[in-house]
XYZ file of C-alpha atoms in Angstrom:
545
model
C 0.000 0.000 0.000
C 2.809 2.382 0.460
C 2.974 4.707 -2.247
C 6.399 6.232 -2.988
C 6.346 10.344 -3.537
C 5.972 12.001 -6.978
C 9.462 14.368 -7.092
C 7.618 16.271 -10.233
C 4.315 16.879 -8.502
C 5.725 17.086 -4.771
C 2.857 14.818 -3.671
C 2.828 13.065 -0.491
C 2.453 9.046 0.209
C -0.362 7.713 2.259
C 2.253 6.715 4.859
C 3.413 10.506 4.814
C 0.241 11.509 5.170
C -1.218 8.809 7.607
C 2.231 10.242 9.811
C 1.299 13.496 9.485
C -2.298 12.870 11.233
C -0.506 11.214 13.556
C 1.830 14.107 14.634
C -1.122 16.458 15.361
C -2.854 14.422 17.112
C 0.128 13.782 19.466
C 1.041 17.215 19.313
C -2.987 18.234 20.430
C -2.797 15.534 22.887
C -0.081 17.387 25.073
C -0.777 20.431 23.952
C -4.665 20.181 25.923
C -5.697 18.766 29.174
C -8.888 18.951 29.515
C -11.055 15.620 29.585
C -12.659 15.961 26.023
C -9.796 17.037 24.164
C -7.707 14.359 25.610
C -10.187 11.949 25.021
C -11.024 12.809 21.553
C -6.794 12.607 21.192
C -6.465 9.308 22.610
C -9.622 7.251 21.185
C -8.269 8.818 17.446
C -4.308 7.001 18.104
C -6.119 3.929 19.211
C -8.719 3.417 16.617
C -5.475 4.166 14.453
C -3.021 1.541 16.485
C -5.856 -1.308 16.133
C -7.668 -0.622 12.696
C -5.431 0.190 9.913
C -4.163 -1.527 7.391
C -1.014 -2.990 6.473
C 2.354 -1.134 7.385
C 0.135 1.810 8.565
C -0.999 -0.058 11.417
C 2.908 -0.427 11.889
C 3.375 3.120 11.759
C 0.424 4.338 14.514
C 1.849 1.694 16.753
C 5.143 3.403 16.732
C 3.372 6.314 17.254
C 1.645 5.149 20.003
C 5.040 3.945 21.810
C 6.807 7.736 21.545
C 3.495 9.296 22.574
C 4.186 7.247 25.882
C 7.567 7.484 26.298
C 6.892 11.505 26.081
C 4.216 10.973 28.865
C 6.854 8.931 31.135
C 9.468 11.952 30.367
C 7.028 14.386 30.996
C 5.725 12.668 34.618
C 9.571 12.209 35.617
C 9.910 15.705 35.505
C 7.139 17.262 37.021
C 7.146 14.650 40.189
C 10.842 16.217 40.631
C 9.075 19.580 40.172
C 6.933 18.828 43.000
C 9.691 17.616 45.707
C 11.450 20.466 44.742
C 8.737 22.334 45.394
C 7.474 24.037 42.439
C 3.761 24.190 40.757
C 1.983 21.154 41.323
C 0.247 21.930 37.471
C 2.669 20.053 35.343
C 2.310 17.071 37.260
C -1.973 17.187 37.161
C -2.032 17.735 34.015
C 0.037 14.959 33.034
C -1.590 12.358 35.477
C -4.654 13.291 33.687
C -3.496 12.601 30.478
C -2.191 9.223 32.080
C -5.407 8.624 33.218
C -7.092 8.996 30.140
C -4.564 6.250 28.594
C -4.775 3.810 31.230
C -8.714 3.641 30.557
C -8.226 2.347 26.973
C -5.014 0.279 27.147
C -2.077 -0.735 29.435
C 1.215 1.350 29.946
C 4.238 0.475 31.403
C 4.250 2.842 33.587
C 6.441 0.572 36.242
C 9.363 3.363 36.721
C 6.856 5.778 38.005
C 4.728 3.671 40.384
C 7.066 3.726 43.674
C 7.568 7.950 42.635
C 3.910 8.325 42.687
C 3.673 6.091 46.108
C 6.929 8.723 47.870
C 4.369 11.770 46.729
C 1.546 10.523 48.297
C 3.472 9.831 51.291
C 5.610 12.894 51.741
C 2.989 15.501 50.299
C 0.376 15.057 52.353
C -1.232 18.507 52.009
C -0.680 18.680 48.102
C -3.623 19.419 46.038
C -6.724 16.878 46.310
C -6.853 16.339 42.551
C -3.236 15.687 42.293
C -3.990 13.039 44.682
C -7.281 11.753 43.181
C -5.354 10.775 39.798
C -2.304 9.873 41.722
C -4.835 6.913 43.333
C -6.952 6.476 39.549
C -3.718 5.788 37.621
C -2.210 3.120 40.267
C -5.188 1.280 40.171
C -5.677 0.980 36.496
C -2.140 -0.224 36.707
C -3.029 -2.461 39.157
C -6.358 -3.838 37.061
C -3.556 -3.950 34.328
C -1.225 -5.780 36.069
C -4.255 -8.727 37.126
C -5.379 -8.491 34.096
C -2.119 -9.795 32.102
C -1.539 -12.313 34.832
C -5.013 -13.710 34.622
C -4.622 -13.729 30.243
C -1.275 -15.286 30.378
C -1.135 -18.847 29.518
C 1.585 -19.376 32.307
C 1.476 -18.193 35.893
C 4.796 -15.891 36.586
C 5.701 -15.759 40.598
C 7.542 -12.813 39.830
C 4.504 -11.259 38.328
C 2.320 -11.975 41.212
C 4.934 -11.099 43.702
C 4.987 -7.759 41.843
C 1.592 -7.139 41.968
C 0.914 -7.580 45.493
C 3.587 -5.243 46.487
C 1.697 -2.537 44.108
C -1.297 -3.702 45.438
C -0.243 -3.042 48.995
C 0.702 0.079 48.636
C -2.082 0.879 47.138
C -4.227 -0.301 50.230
C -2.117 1.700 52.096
C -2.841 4.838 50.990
C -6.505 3.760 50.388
C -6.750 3.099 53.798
C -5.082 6.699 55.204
C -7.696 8.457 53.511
C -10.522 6.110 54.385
C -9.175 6.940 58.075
C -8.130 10.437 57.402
C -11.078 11.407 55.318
C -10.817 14.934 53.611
C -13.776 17.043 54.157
C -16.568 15.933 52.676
C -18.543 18.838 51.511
C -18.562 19.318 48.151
C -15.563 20.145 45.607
C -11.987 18.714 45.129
C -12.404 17.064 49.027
C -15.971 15.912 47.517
C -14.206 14.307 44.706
C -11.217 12.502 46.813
C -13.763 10.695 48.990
C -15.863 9.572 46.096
C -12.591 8.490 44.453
C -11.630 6.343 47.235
C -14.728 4.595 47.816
C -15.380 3.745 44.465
C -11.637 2.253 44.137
C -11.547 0.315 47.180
C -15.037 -1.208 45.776
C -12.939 -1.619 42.534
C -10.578 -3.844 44.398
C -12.378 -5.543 46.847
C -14.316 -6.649 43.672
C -11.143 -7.658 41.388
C -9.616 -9.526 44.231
C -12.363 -10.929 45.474
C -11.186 -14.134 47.559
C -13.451 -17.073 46.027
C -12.425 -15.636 42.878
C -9.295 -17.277 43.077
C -9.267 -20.007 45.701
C -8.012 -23.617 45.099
C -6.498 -21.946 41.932
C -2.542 -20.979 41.266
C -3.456 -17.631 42.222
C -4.996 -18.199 45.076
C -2.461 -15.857 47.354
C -4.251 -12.964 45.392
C -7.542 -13.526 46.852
C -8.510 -10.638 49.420
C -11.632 -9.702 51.711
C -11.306 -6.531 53.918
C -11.967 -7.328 57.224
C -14.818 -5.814 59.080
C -13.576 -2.523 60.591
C -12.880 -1.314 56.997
C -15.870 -2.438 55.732
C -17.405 -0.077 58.388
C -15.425 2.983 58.187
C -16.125 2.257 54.219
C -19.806 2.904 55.146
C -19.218 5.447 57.324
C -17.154 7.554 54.341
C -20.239 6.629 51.653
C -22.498 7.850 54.093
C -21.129 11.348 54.629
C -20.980 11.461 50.637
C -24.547 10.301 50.594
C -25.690 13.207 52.851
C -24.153 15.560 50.527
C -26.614 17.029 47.862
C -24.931 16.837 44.552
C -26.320 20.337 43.889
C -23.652 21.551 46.375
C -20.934 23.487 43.791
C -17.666 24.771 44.574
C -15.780 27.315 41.807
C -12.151 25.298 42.885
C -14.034 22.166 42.277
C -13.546 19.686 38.887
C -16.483 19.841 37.215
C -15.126 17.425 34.342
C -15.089 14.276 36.067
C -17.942 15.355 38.191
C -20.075 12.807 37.099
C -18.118 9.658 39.126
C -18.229 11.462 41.730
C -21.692 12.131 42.988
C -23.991 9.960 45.207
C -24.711 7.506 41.955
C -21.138 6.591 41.830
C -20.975 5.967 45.477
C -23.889 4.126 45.784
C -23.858 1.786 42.858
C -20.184 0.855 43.975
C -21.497 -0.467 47.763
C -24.230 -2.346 45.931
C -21.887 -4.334 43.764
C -19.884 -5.164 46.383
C -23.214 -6.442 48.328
C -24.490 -8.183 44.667
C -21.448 -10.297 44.415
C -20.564 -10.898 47.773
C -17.156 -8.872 47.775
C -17.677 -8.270 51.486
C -19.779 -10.217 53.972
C -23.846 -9.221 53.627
C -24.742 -8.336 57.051
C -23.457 -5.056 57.515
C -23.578 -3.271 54.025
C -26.755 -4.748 52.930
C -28.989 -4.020 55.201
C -27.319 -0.348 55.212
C -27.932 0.350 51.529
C -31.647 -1.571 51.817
C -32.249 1.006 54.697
C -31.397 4.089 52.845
C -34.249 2.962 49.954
C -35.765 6.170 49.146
C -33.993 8.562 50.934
C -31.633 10.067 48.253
C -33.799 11.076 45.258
C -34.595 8.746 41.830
C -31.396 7.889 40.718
C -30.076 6.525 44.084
C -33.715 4.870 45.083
C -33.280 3.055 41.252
C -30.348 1.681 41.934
C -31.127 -0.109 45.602
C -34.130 -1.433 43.338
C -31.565 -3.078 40.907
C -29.662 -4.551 44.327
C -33.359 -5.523 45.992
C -34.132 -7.720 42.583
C -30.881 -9.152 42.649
C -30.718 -10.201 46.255
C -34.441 -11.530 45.761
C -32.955 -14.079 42.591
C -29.073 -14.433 44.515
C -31.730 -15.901 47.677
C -34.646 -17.854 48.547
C -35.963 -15.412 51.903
C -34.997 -11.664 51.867
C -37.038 -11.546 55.254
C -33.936 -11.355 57.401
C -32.065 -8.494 54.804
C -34.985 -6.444 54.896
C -35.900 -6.638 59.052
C -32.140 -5.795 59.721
C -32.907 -2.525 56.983
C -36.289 -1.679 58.981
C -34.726 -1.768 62.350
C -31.424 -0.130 60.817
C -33.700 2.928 59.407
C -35.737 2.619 63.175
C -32.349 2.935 65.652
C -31.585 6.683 63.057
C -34.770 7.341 64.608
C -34.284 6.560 67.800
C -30.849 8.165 67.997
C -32.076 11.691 67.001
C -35.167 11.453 69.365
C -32.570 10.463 72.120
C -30.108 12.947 71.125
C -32.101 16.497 70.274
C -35.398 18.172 71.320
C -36.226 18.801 67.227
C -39.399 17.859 66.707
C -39.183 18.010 62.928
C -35.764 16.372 62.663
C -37.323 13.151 64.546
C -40.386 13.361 62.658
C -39.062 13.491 59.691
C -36.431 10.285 60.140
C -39.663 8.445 61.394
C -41.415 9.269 58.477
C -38.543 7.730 56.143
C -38.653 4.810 58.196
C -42.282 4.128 57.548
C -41.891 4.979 53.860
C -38.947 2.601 53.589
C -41.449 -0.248 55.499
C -44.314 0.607 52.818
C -41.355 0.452 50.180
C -40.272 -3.090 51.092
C -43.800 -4.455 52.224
C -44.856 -3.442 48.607
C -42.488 -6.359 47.826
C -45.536 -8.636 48.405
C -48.665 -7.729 46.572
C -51.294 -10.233 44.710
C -50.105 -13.663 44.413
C -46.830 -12.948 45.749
C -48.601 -13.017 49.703
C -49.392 -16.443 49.422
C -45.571 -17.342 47.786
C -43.948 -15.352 50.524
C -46.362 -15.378 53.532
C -43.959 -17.233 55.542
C -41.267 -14.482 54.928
C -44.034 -11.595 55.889
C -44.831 -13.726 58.792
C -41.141 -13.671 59.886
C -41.054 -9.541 59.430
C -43.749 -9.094 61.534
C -43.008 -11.840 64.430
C -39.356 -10.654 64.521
C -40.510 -7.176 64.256
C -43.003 -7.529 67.594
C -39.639 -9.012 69.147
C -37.690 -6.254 68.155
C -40.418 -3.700 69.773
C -40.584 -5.211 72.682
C -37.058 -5.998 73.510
C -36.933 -2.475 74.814
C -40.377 -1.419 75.670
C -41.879 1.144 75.515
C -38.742 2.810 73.702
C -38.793 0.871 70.454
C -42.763 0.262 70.639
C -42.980 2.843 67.716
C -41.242 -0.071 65.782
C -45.060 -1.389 65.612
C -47.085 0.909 63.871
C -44.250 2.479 61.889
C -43.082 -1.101 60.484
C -44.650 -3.675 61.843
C -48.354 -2.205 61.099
C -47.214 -2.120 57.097
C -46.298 -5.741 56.427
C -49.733 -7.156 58.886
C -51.781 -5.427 56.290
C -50.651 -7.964 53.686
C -51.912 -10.788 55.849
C -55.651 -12.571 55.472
C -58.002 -11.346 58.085
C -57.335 -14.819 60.410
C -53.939 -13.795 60.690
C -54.561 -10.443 61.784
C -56.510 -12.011 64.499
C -54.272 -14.522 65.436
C -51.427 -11.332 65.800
C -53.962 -8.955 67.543
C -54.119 -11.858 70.353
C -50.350 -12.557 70.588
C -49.646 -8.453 70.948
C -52.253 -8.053 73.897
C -50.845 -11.493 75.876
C -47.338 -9.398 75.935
C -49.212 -6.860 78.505
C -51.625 -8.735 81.061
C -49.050 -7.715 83.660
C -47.993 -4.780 82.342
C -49.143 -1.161 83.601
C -49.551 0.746 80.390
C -51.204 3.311 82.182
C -48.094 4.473 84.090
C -46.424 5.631 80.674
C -49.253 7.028 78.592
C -46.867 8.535 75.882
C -44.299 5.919 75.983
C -47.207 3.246 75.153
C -49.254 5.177 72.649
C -47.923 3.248 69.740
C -48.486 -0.272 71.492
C -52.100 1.351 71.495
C -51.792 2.665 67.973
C -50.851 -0.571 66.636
C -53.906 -2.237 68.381
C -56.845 0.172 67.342
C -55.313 -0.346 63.932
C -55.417 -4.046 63.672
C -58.818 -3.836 65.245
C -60.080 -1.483 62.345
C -58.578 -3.878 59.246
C -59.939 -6.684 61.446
C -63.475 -5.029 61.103
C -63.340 -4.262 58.268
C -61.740 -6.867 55.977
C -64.857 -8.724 58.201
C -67.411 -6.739 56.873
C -65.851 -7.249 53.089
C -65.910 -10.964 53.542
C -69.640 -11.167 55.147
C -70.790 -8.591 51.947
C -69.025 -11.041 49.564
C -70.527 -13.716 51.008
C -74.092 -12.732 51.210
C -73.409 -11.343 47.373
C -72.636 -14.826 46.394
C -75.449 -17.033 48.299
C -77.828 -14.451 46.189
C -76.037 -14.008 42.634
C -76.160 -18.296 43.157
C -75.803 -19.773 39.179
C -75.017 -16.221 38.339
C -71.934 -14.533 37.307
C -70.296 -13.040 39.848
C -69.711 -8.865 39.068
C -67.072 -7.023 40.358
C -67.984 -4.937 43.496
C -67.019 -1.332 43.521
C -66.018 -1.508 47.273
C -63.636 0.893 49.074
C -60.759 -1.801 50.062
C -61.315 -4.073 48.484
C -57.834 -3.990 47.158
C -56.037 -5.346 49.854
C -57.292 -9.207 48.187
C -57.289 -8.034 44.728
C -54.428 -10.543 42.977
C -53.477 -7.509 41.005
C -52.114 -4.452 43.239
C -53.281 -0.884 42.085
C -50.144 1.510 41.775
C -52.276 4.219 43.575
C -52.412 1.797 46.502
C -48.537 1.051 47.754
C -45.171 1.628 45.981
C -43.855 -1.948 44.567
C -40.845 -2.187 43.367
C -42.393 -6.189 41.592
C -43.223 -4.662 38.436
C -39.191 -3.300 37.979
C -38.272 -6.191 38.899
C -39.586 -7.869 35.820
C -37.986 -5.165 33.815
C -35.022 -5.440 34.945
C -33.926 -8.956 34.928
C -31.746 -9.096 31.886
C -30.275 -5.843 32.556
C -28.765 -6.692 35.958
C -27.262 -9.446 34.948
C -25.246 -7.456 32.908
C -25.378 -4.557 35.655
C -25.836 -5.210 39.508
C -24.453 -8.528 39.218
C -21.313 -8.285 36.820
C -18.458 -8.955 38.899
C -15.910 -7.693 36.762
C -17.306 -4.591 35.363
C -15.013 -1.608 36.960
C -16.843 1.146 38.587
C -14.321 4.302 39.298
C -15.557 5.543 35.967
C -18.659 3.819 34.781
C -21.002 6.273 36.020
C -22.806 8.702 32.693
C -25.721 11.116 33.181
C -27.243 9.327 30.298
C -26.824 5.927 32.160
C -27.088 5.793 35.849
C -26.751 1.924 35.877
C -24.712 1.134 33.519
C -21.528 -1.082 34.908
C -18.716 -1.262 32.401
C -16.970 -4.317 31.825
C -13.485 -5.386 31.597
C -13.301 -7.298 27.982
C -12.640 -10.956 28.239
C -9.714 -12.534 27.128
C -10.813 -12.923 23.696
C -10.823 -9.245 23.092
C -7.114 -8.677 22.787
C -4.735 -7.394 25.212
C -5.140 -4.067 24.123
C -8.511 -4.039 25.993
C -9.326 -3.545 29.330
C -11.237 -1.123 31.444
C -11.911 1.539 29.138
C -14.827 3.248 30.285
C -16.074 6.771 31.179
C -14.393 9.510 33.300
């Protein structure tokens, strides 16, 4: 294909021309650094490096290679810039441009992992960006690194060896900031937190431990033990109580989108969805925060809800531990402030999030999954009165929610078993403190009533319609039996999770799909995937910022 040049005409060859596009782009490439440009620069020298033909492909490869050995050059420098202590620029702009490499394929970027580990270490107070891609571009090398190991036909000791020691340091530094959180309320300190959540998901999730055990690699299998797991939480729930409306002028607005409550929340529920980290503490956490953070966020714990409900036969014991999660907020503002419309309002979420999750079980699904309802409600009445009368709210907040889905024997049978808990008790002496117990009562007396009254009418309409048709009676709930739930009547998530069956197996339930920068506006729960082996080794974790 090469075509030599015309010395009359002056013409270039294709080669001299394909070279020429080359240059530019390289030379726009470090010329910029902002996301787009960069972007634009880098997917243009790959789709050149992997779809050409012939010797061209030859020469964008080549291209490719002095494009990162610039990079390299240019990150030497400006980390010595830094402990000299010049402009920190230099070095964030060229991180970034890193960054956006790493996403589409690996670089050897070996000679400047231990510089970027001393910078972290000695620089404490440098910028919070700096330190953001710092983190980013050690992972990906990390995910790199796994990845060849896992695509190589042989297993390399020195390989592994290497990649734990990355990995450790890398845990290290995750872990100071998960400790030594920056201030979480909104820009670059914002964006750090975010960061490190959503990486430490990354690689609980790529090192998962039955991943790799009884295999070669088995020494690479990790689970983070349970006071990280917790201080984890602790950091997404700071994030989560920040509105992503908050703006700061010093803050990065280009990468803004992995770093809002989405990005935070969608990383915790993979980790729950393919048992990264042990289920009891971070499931029921997300479950109890299911509604509280706007559509997006509510969306997504939907997604993790219909997974958990296919992943397990009884979600009864996930969703009480949510409930009384959601209650003990409740209790600990009552307990600790005089605001009336603080407590009122966290006891308000917790009897949304109990109409939420009983909504679970409408029309046929009571009968399927009475014995799980049965087990909300008798745990529940445990739960209330383990501290009475302090936790008796627990009753007609919760409990009252998931007794309406119950036949009108049933509600009998739990009426009876609530008043045999006070024949010795003196509910007189704490009027306030025992309201709810009496709450709870008056209610289950009223549905008793009047789900009685319903059955006597639709009895009496059947002994006279007899060798008749039945017709539909217009009566005012009626619903409650209806096999088909109206949507004016409770909040089900049943009919999403029909919906969205296919899609979280390719979302909620991926294991490998990378989340640091899967997060688009256009998107909110859509996990991108690391390419299988068959893809080439040019492939990876490309993704969004």
């Amino acid at each position: 294909m090469r075509c030599s040049i015309d010395a009359n005409s002056g013409t270039w060859s294709e080669e001299q021309k394909f070279k020429a596009v080359l240059q530019l782009v390289k030379d726009a490439f470090f010329k910029h650094g902002e996301k787009d440009a960069l972007r634009s620069c880098v997917k243009a020298v790959k789709f050149c490096a992997t779809e050409s033909r012939g010797e061209l492909q030859d020469v964008a490869r080549n291209q490719v290679k002095e494009l990162e050995d610039g990079l390299i050059a240019k990150l030497k420098s400006a980390m010595k810039d830094v402990v000299n202590g010049d402009d920190e620029y230099s070095l964030l702009v060229n991180l970034k441009r890193l960054y956006e490499l790493q996403l589409l394929w690996q670089v050897p970027i070996e000679s400047l992992y231990e510089g970027f580990v001393r910078i972290l270490q000695r620089f404490r107070n440098i910028d919070e960006e700096v330190i953001t891609f710092l983190l980013l571009n050690m992972f990906l090398h990390v995910a790199w690194c796994l990845h060849s190991i896992i695509a190589s036909e042989t297993v390399s000791e020195n390989s592994i060896s290497s990649l734990l020691l990355k990995r450790s340091a890398l845990f290290e530094q995750l872990d100071y900031f998960l400790h030594t959180p920056p201030n979480v309320n909104g820009g670059c300190g914002n964006q750090l937190a975010c960061r490190v959540c959503s990486i430490l998901a990354e690689l609980w999730c790529l090192f998962k431990k039955t991943k790799f055990a009884s295999t070669k690699m088995e020494i690479l299998g990790y689970c983070p033990d349970e006071s990280n797991v917790q201080k984890y939480w602790e950091l997404c729930e700071q994030l989560l109580n920040v509105s992503d409306e908050i703006e700061d002028e010093d803050g990065n607005k280009e990468y803004i989108e992995d770093t809002n409550r989405d990005a935070v929340i969608l990383a915790a529920t993979k980790l729950v969805a393919n048992d990264s980290v042990p289920m009891e503490h971070l499931g029921p956490e997300i479950i109890s925060r299911f509604g509280m953070y706007g559509t997006s966020v509510t969306e997504i714990i939907k997604h993790l809800i219909t997974a958990l409900k296919k992943k397990y036969d009884d979600v009864s014991n996930i969703f009480l531990q949510a409930l009384k999660r959601s209650h003990q907020r409740y209790l600990i503002i009552v307990s600790a402030s005089n605001d009336k419309s603080m407590s009122s309002k966290s006891f308000q979420e917790c009897k949304d999030l109990a109409s939420r999750l009983s909504g679970l079980y409408v029309g046929a699904a009571r009968n399927k999954h009475k014995s799980e309802i049965l087990n909300i409600i008798r745990e529940g009445i445990n739960y209330a009165f383990l501290d009475a009368p302090k936790q008796l709210s627990f009753l007609d907040g919760v409990v009252l929610h998931f007794v309406s889905k119950l036949p009108t024997p049933d509600i009998l049978d739990i009426m009876r078993g609530v008043e045999k808990r006070t024949e010795n008790v003196k509910t007189d002496q704490d009027p306030s403190g025992w309201r709810p117990y009496h709450v709870f009562l008056e209610s289950l007396h009223e549905k008793y009533a009047k789900n009685e009254g319903l059955q006597d009418e639709k009895e009496g309409a059947t002994v006279r319609r007899r060798g008749r048709p039945r017709k539909k009676q217009n009566i005012q709930g009626k619903r409650l039996f209806d096999e088909q739930p109206s949507s004016e009547e409770e909040d089900s998530i049943s009919g999403s999770d029909r919906d969205a069956e296919d899609e979280d197996e390719k979302q909620v339930q991926e294991e490998d799909a990378p989340l640091i920068h899967s997060i688009r506006p256009s998107s909110k729960l859509r996990s991108l995937k690391v390419p299988r082996e068959d893809n080439g080794n040019q492939q990876k974790t490309g993704g969004s910022g």
